[in-house]
Tab-separated table of C-alpha atoms and ligand atoms in Angstrom:
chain	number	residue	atom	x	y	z
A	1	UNK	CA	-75.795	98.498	-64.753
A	2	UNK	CA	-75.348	97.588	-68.329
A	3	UNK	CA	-78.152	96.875	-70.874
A	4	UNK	CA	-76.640	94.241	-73.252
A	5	UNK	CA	-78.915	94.249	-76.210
A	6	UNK	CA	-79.348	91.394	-78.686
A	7	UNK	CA	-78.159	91.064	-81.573
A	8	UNK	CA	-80.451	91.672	-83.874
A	9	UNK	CA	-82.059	94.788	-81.751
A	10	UNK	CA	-83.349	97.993	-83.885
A	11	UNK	CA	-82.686	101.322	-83.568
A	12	UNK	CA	-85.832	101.894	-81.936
A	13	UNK	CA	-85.306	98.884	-79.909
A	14	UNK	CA	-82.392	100.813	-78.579
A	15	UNK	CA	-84.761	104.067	-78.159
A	16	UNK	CA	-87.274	102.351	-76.250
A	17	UNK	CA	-84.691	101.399	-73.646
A	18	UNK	CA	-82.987	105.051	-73.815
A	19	UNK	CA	-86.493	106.200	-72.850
A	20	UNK	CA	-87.731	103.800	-69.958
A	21	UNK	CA	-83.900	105.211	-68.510
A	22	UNK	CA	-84.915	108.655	-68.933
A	23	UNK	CA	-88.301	108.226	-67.613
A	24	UNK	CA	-86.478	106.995	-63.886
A	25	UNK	CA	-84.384	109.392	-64.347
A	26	UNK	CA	-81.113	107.801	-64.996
A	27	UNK	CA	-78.776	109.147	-67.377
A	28	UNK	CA	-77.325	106.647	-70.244
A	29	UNK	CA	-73.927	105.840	-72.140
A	30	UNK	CA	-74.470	104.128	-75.600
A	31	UNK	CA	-72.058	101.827	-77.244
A	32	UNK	CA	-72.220	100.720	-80.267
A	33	UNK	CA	-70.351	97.436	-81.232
A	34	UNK	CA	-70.054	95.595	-84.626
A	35	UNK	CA	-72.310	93.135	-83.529
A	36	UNK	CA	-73.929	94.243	-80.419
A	37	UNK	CA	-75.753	97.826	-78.486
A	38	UNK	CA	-74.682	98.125	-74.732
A	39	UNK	CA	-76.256	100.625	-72.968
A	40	UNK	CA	-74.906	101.708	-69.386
A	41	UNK	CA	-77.602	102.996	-66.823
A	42	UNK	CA	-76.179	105.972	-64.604
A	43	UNK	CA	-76.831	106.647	-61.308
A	44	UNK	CA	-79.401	103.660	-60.814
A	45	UNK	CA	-80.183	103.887	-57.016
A	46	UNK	CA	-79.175	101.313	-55.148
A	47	UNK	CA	-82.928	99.999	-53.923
A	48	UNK	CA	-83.915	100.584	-57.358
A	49	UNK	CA	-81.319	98.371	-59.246
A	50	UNK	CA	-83.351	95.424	-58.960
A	51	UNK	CA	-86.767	96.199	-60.355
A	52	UNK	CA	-85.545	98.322	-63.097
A	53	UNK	CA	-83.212	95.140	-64.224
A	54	UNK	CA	-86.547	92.879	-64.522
A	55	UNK	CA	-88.428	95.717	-65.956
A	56	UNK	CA	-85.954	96.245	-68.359
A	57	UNK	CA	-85.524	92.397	-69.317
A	58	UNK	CA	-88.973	92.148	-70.693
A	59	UNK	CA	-88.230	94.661	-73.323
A	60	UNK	CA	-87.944	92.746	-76.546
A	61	UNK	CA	-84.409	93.376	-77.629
A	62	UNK	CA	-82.883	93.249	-74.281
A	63	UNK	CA	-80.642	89.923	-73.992
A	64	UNK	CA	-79.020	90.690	-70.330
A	65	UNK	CA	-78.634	93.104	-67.593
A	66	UNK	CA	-75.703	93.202	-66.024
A	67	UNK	CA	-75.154	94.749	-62.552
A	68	UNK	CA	-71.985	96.737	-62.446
A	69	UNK	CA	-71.726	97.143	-58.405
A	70	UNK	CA	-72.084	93.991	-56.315
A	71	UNK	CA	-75.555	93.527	-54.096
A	72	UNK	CA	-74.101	93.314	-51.129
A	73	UNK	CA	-71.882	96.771	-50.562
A	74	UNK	CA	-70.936	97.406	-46.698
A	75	UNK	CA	-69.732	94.243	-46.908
A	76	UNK	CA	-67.766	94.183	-49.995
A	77	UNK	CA	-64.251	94.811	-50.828
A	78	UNK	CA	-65.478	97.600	-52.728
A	79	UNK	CA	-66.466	99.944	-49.892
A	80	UNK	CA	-63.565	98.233	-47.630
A	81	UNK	CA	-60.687	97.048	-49.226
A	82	UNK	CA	-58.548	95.740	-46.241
A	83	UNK	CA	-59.430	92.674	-44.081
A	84	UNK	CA	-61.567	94.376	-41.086
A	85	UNK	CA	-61.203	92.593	-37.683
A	86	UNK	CA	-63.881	91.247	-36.189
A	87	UNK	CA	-63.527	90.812	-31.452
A	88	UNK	CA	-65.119	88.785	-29.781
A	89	UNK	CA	-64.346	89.870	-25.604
A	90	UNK	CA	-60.629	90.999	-26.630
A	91	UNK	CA	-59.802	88.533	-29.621
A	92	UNK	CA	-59.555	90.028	-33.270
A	93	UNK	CA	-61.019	87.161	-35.473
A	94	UNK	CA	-59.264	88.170	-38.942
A	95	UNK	CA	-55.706	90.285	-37.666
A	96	UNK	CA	-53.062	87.488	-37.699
A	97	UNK	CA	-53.713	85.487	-35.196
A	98	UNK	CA	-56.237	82.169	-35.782
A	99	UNK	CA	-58.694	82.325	-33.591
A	100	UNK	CA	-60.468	79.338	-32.011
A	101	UNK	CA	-63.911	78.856	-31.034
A	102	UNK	CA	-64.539	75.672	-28.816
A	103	UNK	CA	-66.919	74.011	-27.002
A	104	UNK	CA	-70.182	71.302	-26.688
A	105	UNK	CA	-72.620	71.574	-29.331
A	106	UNK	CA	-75.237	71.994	-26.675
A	107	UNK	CA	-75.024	73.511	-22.927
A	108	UNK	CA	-76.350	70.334	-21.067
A	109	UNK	CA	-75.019	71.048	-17.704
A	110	UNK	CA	-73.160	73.439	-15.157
A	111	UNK	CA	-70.333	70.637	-14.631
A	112	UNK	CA	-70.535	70.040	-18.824
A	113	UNK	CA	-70.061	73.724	-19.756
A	114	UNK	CA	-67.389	74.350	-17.179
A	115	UNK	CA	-65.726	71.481	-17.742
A	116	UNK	CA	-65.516	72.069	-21.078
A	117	UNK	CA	-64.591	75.578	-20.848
A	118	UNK	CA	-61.682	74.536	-18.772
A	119	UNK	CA	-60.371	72.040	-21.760
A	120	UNK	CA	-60.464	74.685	-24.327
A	121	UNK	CA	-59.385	77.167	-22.691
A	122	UNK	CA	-56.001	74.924	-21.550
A	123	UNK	CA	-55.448	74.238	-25.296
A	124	UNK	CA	-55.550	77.491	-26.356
A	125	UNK	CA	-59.319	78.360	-27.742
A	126	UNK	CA	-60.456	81.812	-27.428
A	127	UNK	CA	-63.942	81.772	-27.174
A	128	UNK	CA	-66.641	79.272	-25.769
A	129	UNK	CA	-69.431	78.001	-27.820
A	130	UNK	CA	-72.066	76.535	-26.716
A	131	UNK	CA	-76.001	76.142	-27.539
A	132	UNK	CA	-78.480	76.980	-25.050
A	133	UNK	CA	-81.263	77.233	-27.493
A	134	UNK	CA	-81.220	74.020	-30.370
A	135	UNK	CA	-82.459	74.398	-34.247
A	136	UNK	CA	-83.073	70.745	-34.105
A	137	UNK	CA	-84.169	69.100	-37.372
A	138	UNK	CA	-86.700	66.675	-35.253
A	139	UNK	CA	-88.872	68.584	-32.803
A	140	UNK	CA	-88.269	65.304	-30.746
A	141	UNK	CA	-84.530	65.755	-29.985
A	142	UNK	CA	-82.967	67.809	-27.285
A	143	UNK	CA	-83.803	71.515	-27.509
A	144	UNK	CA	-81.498	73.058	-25.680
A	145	UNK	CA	-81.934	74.632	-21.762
A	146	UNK	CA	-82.802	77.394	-23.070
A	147	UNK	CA	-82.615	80.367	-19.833
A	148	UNK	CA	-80.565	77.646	-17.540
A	149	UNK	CA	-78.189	77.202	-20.382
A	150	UNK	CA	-77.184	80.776	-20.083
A	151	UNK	CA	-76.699	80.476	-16.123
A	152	UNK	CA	-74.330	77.919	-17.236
A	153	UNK	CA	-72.544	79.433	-20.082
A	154	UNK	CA	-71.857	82.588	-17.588
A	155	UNK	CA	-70.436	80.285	-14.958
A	156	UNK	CA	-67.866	79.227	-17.281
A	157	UNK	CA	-66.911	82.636	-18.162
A	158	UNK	CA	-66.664	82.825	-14.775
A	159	UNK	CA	-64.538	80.286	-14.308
A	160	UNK	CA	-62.241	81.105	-17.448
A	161	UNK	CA	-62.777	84.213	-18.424
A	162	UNK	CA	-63.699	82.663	-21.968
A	163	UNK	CA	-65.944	85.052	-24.213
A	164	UNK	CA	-69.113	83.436	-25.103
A	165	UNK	CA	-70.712	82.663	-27.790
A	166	UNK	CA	-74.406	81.132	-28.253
A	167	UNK	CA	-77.516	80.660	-31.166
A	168	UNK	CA	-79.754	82.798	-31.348
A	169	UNK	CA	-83.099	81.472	-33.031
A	170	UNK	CA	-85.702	83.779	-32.331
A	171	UNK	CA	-85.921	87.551	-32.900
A	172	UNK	CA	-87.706	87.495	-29.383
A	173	UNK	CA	-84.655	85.909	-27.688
A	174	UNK	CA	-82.154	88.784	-29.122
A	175	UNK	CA	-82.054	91.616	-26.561
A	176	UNK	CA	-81.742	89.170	-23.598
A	177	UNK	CA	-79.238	86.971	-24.986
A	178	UNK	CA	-77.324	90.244	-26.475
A	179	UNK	CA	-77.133	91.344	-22.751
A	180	UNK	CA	-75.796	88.128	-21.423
A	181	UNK	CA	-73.426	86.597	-24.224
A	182	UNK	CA	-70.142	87.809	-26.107
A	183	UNK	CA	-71.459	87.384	-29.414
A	184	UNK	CA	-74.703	85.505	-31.061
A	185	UNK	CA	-74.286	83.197	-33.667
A	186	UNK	CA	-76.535	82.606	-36.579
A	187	UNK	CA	-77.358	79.094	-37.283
A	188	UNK	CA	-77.334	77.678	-40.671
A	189	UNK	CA	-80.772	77.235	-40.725
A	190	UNK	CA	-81.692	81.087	-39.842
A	191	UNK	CA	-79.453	82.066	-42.365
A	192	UNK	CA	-82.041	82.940	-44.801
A	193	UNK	CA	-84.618	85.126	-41.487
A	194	UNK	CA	-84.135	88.323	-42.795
A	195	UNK	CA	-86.038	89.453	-39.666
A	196	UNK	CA	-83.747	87.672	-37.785
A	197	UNK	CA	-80.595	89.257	-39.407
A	198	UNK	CA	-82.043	92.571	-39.182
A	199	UNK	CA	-82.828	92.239	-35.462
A	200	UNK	CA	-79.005	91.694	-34.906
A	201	UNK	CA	-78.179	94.179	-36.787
A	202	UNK	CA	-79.177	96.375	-34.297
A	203	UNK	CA	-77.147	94.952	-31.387
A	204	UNK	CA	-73.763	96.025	-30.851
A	205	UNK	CA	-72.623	92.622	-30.014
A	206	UNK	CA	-70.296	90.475	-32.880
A	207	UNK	CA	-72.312	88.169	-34.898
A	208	UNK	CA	-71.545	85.105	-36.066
A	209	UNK	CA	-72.950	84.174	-39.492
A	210	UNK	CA	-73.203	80.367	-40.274
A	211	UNK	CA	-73.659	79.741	-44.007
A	212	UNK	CA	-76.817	78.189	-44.978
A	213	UNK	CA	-76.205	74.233	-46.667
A	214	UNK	CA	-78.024	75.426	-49.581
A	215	UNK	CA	-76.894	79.180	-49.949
A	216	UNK	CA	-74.522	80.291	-52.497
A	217	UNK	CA	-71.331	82.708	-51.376
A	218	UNK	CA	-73.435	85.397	-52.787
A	219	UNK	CA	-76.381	84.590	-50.958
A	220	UNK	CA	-74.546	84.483	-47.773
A	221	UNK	CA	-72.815	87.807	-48.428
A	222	UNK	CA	-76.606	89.224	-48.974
A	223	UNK	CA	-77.365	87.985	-45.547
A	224	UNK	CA	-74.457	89.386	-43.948
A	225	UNK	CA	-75.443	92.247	-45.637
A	226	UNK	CA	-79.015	92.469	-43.945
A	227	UNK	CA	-77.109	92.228	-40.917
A	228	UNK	CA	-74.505	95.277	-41.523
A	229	UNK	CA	-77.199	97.233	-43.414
A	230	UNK	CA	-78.860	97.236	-40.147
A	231	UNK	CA	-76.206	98.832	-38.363
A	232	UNK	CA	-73.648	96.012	-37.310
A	233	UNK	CA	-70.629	95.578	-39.094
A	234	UNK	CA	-69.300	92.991	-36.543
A	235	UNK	CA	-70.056	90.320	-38.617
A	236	UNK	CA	-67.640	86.552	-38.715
A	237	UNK	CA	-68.511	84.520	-41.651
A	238	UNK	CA	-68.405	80.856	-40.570
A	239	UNK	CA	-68.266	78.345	-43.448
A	240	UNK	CA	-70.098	75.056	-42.069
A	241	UNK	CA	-70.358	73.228	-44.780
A	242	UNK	CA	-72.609	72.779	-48.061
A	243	UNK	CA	-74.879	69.860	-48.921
A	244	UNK	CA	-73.702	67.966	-51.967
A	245	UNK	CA	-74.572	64.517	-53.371
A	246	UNK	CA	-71.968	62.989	-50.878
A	247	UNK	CA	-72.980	61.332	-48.037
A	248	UNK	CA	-69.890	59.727	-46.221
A	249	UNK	CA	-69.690	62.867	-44.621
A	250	UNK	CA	-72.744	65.318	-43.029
A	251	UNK	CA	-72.046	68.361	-45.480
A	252	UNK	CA	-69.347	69.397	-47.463
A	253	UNK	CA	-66.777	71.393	-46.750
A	254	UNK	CA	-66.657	74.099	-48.739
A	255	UNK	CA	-62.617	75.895	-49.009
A	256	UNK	CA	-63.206	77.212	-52.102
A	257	UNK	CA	-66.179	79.071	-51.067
A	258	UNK	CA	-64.726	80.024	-48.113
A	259	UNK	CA	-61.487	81.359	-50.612
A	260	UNK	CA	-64.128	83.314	-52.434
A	261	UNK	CA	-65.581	84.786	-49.280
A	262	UNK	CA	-62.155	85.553	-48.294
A	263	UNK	CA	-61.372	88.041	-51.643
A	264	UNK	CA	-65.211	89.216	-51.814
A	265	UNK	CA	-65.695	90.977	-48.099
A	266	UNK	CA	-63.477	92.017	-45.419
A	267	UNK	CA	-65.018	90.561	-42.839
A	268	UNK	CA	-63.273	87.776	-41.197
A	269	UNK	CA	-64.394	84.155	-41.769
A	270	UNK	CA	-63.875	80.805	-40.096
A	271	UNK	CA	-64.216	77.567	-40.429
A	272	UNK	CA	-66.501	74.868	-38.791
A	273	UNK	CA	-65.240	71.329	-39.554
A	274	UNK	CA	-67.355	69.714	-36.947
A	275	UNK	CA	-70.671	70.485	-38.383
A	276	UNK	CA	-69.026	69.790	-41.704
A	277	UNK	CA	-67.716	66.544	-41.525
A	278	UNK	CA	-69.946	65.534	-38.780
A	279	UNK	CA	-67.168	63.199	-37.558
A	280	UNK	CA	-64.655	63.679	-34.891
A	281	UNK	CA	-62.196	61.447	-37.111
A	282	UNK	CA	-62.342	64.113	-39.804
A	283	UNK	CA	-62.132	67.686	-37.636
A	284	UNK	CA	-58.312	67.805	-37.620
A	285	UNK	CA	-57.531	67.455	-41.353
A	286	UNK	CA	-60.596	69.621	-42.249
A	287	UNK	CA	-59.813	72.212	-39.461
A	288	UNK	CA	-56.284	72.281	-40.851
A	289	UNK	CA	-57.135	72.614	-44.283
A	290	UNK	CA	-59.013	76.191	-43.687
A	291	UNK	CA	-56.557	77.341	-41.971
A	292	UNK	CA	-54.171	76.986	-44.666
A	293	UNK	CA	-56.767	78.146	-47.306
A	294	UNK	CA	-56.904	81.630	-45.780
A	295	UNK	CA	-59.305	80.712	-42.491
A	296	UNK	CA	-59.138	83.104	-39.843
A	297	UNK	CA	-59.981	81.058	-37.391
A	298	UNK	CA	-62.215	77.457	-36.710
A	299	UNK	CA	-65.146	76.734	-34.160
A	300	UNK	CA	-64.969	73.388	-32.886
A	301	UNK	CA	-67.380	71.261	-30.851
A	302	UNK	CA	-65.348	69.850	-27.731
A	303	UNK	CA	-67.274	67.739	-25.297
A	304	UNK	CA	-65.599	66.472	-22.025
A	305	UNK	CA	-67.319	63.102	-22.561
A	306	UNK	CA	-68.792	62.803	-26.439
A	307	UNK	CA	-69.888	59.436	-25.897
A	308	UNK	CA	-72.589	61.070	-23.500
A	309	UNK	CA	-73.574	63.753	-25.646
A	310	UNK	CA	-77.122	64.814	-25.761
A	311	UNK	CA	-76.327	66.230	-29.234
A	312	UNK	CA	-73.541	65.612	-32.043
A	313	UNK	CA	-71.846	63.625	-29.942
A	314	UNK	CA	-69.764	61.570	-32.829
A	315	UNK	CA	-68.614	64.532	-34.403
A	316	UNK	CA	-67.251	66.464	-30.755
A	317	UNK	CA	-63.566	66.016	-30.158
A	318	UNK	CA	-62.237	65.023	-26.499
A	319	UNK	CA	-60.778	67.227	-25.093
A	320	UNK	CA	-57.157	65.371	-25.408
A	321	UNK	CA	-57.813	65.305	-29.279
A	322	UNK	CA	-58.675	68.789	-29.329
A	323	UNK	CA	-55.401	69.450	-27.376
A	324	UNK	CA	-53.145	67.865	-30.108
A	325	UNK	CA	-55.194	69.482	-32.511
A	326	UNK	CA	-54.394	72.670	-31.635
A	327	UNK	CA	-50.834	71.907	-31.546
A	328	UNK	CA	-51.181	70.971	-35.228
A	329	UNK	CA	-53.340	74.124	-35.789
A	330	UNK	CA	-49.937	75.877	-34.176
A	331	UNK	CA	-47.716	74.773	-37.109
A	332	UNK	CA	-50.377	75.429	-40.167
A	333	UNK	CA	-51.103	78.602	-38.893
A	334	UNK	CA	-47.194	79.520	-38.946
A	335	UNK	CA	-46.868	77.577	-41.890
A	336	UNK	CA	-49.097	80.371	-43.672
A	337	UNK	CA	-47.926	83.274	-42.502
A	338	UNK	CA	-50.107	82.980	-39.049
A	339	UNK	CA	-49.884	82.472	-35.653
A	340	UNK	CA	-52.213	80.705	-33.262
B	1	LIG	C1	-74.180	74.800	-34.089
B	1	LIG	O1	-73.134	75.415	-34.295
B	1	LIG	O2	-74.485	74.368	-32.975
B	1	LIG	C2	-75.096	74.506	-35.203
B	1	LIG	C3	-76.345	74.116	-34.996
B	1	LIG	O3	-74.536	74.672	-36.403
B	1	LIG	P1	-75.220	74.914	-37.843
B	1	LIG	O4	-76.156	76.052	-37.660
B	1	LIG	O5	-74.041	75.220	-38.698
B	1	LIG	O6	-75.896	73.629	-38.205
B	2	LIG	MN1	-73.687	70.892	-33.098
């Protein structure tokens, strides 16, 4: 890290710094500027980068510290420069292909899941989502089938031979679902359960990491972080979209943090215009968008009938919309260098 010291700061200003460095241990690099000391730290351990920056910020003369190595590292460009793909069942999310991840918001039924399974699968989708246990915002909507939605998710598999993928919400849920499912997604919500993230860290199944409405890029690199830290680089990033002051659509979004995420890690990231938007008018142009900013792939809620959905029903495509969006997702993806 570097110590930026104000301008005014005194030689013994600068000393006092030098020594709280030597005192850790750390070795030092002074530079003196016309106007301005910086001092580099060296060889700051990595756990220790944190609380020697605040320490050092309530010296007197010290205006900034300024970490040199990003906070998130097995995740970073920096340890791995090229893209790393990510499978889910045989699939590499983030090699040139786009992948697609479809299905109902929520497993409601065998003939539902199947049903739906069968759609996406027709159209070209990769994996099958589908929840079997709900983060719902009111404790009075639909929660999900919990065990039975499982049963149902693996009869579609059956059927298809579509991966699956499903929310995970509770650390005490992970080892069963991680023995029963393709990958486990993290829901915007659990973005920020560190004991969560660490607990699927230590599966060897993919992960799928939703970005929190209220974290920043960095913030969801952290998390991802937690996640590979713990021993599971199998990580998708899935941009779902940010709250903003807007409000003619659910969230926001965000392609240009989804860009950012793109240069900062090499883990793949997708994509979820459904959740985004929270309209099924809006999924095409948004799913099309990411695609051509760099997405490696889009989940999309499909629902055989939306209008009977127990749960973001206005916002699930039919599965004849999903079909000609796909077809569309065909040419963007070609259009940038892709293929579907
Ligand atoms: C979901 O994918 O079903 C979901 C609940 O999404 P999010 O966590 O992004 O709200
Ligand atoms: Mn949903």
């Amino acid at each position: 890290m570097i110590i930026v010291m104000t301008p005014g700061a005194s030689e013994q200003d600068i000393q006092q710094v030098i020594k709280r460095l030597e005192a850790r241990g750390y070795g030092h690099h002074v530079s003196r500027g016309v106007e301005r000391t910086l001092i580099g730290a060296i060889g700051t351990p990595e756990g220790e980068k944190e609380a020697a920056a605040e320490q050092l910020l309530r010296l007197p003369a010290v205006e900034r510290v300024i970490p040199i190595l990003k906070p998130y590292k097995f995740v970073s460009r920096e340890h791995q420069r090229a893209p790393l793909p990510v499978k889910i069942g045989d699939f590499p999310f983030g090699g040139t292909k786009i992948g697609v991840i479809a299905g109902p918001c929520s497993v409601e039924s065998r003939e539902q899941t199947v049903d739906a399974a069968r759609a996406v699968k027709a159209a070209g989708a990769v994996v099958l989502r589908g929840g079997a246990y709900k983060p719902r915002t009111s404790v009075y909507a639909f929660q999900g089938l919990g065990e039975r939605g499982l049963d149902y998710l693996e009869s579609a598999r059956g059927e298809t031979g579509l991966p699956i993928v499903t929310e995970v919400t509770d650390i005490r849920q992970v080892e069963a679902l991680a023995a029963r499912v393709d990958a486990l997604q993290i829901g915007a919500r659990n973005m920020h359960n560190f004991d969560l993230l660490k607990e699927v860290g230590s599966v060897r199944k993919p992960i799928v990491l939703k970005r929190g409405w209220a974290a920043t890029v960095g913030e969801w690199l952290r998390a991802a972080e937690y996640i590979a830290a713990s021993g599971n680089l199998n990580i998708i990033l899935c941009e779902r979209g940010i709250r903003t002051y807007e409000t003619e659509t659910r969230f926001t979004l965000d392609l240009s943090g989804l860009a950012v995420a793109k240069m900062e890690t090499h883990l793949p990231v997708i994509a979820d215009p459904s959740h985004a938007t929270g309209t099924h008018k809006l999924v095409p142009q948004m799913a099309l968008a990411a695609i051509a900013a760099g997405a490696d792939g889009v989940m999309v809620e499909v629902h055989p009938h939306p209008d009977q959905a127990l749960c973001d029903g206005p916002q699930s495509l039919t599965p004849k919309r999903f079909m000609a969006l796909m077809q569309d997702v065909r040419k963007v993806a070609e259009a940038v260098g892709r293929e579907l």
